Coordinates of C-alpha atoms and ligand atoms in Angstrom, one line a residue:
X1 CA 20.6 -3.4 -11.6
X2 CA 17.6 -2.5 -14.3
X3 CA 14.6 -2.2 -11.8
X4 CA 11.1 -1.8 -13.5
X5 CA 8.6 0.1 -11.3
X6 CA 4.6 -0.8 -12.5
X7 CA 2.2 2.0 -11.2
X8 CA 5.1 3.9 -10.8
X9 CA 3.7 7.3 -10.6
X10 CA 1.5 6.9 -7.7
X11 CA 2.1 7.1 -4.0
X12 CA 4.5 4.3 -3.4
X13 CA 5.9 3.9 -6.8
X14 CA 7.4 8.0 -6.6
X15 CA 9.0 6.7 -3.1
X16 CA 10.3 3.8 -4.3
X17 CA 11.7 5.3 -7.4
X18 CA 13.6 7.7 -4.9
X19 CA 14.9 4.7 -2.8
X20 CA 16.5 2.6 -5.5
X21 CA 18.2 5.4 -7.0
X22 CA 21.9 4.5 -7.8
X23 CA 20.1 1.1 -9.8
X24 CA 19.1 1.7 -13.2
X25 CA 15.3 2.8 -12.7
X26 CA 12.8 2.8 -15.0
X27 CA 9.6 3.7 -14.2
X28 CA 6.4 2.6 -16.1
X29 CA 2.4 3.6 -15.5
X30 CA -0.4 3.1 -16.9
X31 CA -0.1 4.9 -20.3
X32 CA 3.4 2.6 -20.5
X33 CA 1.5 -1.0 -19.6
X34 CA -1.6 -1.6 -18.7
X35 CA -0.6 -4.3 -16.4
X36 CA -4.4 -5.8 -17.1
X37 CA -3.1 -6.6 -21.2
X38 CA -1.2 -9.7 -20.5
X39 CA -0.5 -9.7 -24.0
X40 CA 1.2 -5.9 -23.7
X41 CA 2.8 -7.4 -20.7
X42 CA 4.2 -10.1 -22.4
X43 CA 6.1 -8.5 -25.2
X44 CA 6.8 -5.2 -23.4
X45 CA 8.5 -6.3 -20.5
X46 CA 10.8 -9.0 -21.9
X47 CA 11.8 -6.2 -24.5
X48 CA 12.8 -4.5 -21.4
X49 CA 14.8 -7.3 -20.1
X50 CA 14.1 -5.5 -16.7
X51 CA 16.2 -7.8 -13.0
X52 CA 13.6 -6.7 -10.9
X53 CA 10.3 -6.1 -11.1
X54 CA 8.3 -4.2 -8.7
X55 CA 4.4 -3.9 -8.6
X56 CA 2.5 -1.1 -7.1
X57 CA -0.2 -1.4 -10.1
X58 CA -3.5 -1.7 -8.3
X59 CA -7.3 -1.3 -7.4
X60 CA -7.4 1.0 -5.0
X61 CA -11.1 2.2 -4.9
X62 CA -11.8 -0.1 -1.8
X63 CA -15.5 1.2 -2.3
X64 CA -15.8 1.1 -5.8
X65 CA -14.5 -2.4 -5.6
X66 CA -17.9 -3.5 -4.3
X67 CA -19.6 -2.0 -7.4
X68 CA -16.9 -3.6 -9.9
X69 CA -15.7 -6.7 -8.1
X70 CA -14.4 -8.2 -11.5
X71 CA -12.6 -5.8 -12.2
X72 CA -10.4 -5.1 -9.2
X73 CA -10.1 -8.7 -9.6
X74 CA -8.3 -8.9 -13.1
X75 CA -6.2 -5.9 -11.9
X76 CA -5.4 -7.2 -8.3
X77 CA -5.5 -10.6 -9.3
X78 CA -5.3 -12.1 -12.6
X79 CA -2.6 -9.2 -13.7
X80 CA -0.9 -10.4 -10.4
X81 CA -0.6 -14.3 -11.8
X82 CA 0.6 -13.1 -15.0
X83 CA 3.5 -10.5 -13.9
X84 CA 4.7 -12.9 -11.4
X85 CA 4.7 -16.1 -14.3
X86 CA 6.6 -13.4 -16.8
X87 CA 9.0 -12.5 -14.0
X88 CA 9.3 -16.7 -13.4
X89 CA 10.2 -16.8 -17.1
X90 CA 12.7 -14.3 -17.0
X91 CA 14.5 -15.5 -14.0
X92 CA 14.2 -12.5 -11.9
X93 CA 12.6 -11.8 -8.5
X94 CA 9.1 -9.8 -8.5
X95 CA 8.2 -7.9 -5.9
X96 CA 4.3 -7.3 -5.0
X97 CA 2.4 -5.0 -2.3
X98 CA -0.5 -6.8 -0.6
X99 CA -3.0 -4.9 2.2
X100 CA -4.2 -5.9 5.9
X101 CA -7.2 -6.0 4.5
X102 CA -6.7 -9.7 3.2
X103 CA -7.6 -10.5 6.9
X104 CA -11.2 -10.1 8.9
X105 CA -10.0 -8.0 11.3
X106 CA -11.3 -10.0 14.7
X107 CA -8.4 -11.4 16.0
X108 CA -6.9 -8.3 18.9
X109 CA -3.4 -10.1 18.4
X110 CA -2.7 -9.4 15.0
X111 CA -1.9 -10.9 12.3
X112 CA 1.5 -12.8 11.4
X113 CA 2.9 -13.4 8.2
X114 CA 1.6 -16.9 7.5
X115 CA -2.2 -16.4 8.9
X116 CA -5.0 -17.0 6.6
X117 CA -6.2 -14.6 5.0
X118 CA -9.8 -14.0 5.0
X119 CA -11.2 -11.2 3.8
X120 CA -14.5 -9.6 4.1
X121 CA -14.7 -7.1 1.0
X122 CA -14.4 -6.9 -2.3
X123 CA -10.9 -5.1 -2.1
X124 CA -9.5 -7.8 0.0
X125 CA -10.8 -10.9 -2.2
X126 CA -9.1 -9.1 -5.0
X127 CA -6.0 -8.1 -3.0
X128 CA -5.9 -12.5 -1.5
X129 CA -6.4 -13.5 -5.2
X130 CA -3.8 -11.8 -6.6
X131 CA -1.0 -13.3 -3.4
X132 CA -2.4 -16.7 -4.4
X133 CA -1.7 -16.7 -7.9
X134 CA 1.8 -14.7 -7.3
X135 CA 2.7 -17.7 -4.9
X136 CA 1.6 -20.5 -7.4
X137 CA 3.5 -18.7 -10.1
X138 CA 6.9 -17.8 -8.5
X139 CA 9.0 -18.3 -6.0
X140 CA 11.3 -15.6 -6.1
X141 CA 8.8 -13.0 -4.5
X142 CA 8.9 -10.5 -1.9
X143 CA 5.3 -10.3 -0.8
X144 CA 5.2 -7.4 1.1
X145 CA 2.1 -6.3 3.0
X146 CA 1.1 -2.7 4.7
X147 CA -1.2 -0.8 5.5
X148 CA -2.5 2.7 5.3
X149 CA -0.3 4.3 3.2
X150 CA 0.8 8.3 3.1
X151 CA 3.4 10.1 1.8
X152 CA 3.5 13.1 -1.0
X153 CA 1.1 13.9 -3.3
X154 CA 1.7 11.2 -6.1
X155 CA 3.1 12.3 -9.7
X156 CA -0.3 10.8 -11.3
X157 CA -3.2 12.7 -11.0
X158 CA -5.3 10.1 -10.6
X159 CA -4.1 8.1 -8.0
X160 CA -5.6 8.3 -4.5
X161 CA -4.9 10.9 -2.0
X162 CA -4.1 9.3 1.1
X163 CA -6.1 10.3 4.2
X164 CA -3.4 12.2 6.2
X165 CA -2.6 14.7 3.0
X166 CA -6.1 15.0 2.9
X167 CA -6.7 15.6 6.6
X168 CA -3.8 18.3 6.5
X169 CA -5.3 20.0 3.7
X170 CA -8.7 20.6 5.5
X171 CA -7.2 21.0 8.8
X172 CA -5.3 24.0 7.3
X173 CA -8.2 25.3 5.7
X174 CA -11.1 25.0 8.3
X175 CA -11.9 25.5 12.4
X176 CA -12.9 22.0 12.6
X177 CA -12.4 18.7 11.2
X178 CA -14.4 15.5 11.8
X179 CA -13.0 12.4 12.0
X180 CA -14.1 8.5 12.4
X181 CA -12.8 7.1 16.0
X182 CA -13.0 3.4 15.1
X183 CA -10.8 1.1 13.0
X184 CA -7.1 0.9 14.3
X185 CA -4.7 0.4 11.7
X186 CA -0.7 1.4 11.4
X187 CA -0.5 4.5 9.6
X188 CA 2.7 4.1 7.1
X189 CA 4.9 6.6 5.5
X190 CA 5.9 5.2 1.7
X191 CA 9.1 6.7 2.8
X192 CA 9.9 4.3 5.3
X193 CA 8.5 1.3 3.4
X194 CA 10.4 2.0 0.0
X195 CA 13.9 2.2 1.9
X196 CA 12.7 -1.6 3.9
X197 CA 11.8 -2.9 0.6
X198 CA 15.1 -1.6 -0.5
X199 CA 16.7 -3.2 2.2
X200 CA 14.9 -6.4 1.7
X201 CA 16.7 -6.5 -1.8
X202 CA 20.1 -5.1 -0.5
X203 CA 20.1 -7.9 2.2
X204 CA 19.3 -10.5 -0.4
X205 CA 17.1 -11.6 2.2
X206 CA 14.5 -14.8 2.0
X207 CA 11.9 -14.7 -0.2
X208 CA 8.4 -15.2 1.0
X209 CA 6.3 -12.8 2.9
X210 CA 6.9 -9.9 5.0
X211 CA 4.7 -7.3 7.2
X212 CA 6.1 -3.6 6.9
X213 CA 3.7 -1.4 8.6
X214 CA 5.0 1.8 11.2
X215 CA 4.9 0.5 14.9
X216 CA 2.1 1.5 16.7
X217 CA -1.7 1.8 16.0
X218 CA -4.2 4.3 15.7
X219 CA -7.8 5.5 14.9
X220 CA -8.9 7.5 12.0
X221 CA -9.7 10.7 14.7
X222 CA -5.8 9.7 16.5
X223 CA -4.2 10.5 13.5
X224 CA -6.3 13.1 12.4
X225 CA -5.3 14.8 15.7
X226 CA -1.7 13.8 15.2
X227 CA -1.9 15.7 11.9
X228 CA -2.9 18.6 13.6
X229 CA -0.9 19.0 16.3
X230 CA 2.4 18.4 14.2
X231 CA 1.4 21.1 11.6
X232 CA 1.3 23.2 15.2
X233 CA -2.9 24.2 14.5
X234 CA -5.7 25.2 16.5
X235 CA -8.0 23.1 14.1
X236 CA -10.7 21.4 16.4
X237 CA -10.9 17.5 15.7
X238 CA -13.7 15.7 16.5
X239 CA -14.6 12.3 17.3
X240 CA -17.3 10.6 15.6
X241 CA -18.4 6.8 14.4
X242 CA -18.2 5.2 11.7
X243 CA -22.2 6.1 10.9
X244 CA -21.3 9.5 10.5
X245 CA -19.2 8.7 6.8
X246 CA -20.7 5.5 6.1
X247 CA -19.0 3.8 3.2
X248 CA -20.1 1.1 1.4
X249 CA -17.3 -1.8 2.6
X250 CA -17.4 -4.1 5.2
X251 CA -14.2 -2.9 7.5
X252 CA -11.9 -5.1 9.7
X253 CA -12.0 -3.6 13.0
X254 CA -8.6 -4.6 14.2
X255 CA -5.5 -5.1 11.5
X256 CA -2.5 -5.4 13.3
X257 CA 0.1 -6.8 10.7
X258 CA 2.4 -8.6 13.1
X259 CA 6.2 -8.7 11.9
X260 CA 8.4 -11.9 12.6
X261 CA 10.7 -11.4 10.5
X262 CA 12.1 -8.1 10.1
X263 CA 11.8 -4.9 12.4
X264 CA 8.4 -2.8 12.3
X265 CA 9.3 0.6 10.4
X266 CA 9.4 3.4 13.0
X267 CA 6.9 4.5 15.2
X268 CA 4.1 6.2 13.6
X269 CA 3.9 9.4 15.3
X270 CA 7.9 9.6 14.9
X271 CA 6.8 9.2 11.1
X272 CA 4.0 11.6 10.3
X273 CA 6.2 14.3 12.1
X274 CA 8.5 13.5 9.9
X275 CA 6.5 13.4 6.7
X276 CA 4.5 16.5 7.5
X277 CA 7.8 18.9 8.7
X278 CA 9.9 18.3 5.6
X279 CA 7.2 18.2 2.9
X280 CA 5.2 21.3 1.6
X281 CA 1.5 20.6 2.3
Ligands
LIG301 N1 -2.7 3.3 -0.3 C1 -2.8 2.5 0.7 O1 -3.2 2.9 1.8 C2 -2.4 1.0 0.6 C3 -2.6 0.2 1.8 C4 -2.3 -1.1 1.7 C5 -1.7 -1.7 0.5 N2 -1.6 -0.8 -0.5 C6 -1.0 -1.4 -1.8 O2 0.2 -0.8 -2.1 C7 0.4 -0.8 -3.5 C8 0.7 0.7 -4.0 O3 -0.5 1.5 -3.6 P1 -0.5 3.1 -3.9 O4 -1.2 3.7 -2.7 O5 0.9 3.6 -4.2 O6 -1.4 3.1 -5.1 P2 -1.7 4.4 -6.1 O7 -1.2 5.7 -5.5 O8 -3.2 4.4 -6.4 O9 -0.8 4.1 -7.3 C9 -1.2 3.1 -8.2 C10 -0.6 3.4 -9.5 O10 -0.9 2.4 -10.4 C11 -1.5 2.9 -11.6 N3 -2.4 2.0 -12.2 C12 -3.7 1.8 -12.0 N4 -4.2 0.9 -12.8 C13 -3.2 0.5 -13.6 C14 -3.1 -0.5 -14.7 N5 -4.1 -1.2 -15.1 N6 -1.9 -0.6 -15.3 C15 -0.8 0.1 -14.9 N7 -0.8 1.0 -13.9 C16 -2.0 1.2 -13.3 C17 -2.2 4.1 -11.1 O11 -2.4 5.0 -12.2 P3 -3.8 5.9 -12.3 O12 -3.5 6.9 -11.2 O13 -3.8 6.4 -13.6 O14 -4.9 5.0 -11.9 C18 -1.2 4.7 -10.1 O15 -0.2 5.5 -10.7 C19 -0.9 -1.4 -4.1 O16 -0.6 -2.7 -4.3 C20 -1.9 -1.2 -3.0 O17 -2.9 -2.2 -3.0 C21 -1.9 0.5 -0.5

């Protein structure tokens, strides 16, 4: 199977491209397609002739989305609509990453797979957008949303360097590293969620909308001390609030993405254990 990767060199894209080997793989960025130029969009990948599209394209300046809402709209958003209506025309199934963020974060329970969503920042407008108009353009879709992604340092030097690799670096480096004790979330390894999305395909399973996260939740200071005591360091972690790295989002407190439908990915410590004993940090 031809399988066209968008935003292929960043941190999920390089773990899918690694879980669908044995298909015919061909992996695009940005200097390939801007996936904002519907018109690029709309010659190149046609040309292509691609029988699966997969989208890790995005916004991912949660921050900066507040300064340039529009923008991570027509990325998140608009580009969404259009990749999903040339995949309709083509007659092959698209495959799109969505965030927890799409949901307010009050309700303890979690989140299911057909909850509202709701969001309460720029990020997560643009991230609700783009599901909208990927659902009102297709129906062959695997919606897939997750949360909190790590994994290895992606090929593009631009993308965004996920907080554990971050955390690992400093924690190497210094006595003591700081870290917010507020906002759980499910800390995911891109390794485990490109083999489940692989599986999803494999399986031929429904399309709609599906919750991969790792099982289990944790703080920004549980991970951190996670990290640390894997990588088998002395580093001191401390506990701090959020007031101490303000940032300029609004953040759901509590994003449990509930799965009905398919398995959680493993547990989370089971996973960063994982990640940070077979990779070179
Ligand atoms: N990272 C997380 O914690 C997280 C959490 C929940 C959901 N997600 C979702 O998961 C998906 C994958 O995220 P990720 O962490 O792998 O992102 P990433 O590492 O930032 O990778 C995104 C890739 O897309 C490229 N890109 C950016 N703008 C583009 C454009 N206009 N046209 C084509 N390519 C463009 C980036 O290139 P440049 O580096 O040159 O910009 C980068 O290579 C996204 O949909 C994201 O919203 C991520």
């Amino acid at each position: 199977m031809k399988v066209l990767i968008l935003g292929g060199k960043g941190l999920l894209g390089g773990a899918l491209a690694k879980a669908f080997l044995g298909h015919n793989v061909i992996v695009w960025d940005r200097a390939e397609l801007d996936i904002a130029d519907e018109t690029s969009a709309r010659k190149k990948i046609p040309e292509l002739r691609p029988e699966l599209i997969i989208n890790c394209a995005a916004w991912n300046d949660v921050d900066g989305a507040e300064d340039h809402p529009d923008q991570a709209e027509r990325l998140n958003g608009t580009a969404v609509g259009s990749l999903a209506a040339i995949a309709r025309e083509l007659g092959v199934t698209i495959i799109h990453y969505s965030t927890d963020y799409v949901f307010d974060g009050t309700n303890r329970e979690g989140y299911d797979e057909d909850a509202s969503p709701n969001p309460i920042n720029a990020y997560g407008r643009s991230k609700a957008l783009g599901e909208r108009l990927l659902r009102e353009a297709i129906d062959e879709f695997y919606l897939i949303r997750t949360s909190r992604l790590y994994g290895p340092r992606p090929e593009s030097p631009a993308a965004k360097i996920s907080f554990v690799l971050r955390i690992a670096e400093l924690a190497r480096l210094k006595r003591e590293v700081s870290s917010v004790d507020e906002e759980s979330g499910a800390f995911t390894y891109v390794k485990d969620l490109a083999e489940a999305t692989r599986r999803l395909v494999r399986d031929s399973a429904p399309y709609g909308i599906y919750h991969l996260t790792s099982s289990g939740q944790a703080t920004w200071y549980q991970c951190a001390k996670e990290i640390v005591s894997s990588l088998g360091l002395a580093t001191v972690v401390r506990p701090v609030p959020r007031s101490a790295y303000p940032v300029r989002r609004v953040i759901p407190p509590y994003t449990l993405l509930r799965s009905t439908k398919v398995p959680h990915l493993r547990d989370w410590k089971i996973a960063l254990r994982d990640f940070l004993t077979t990779n070179p940090i």
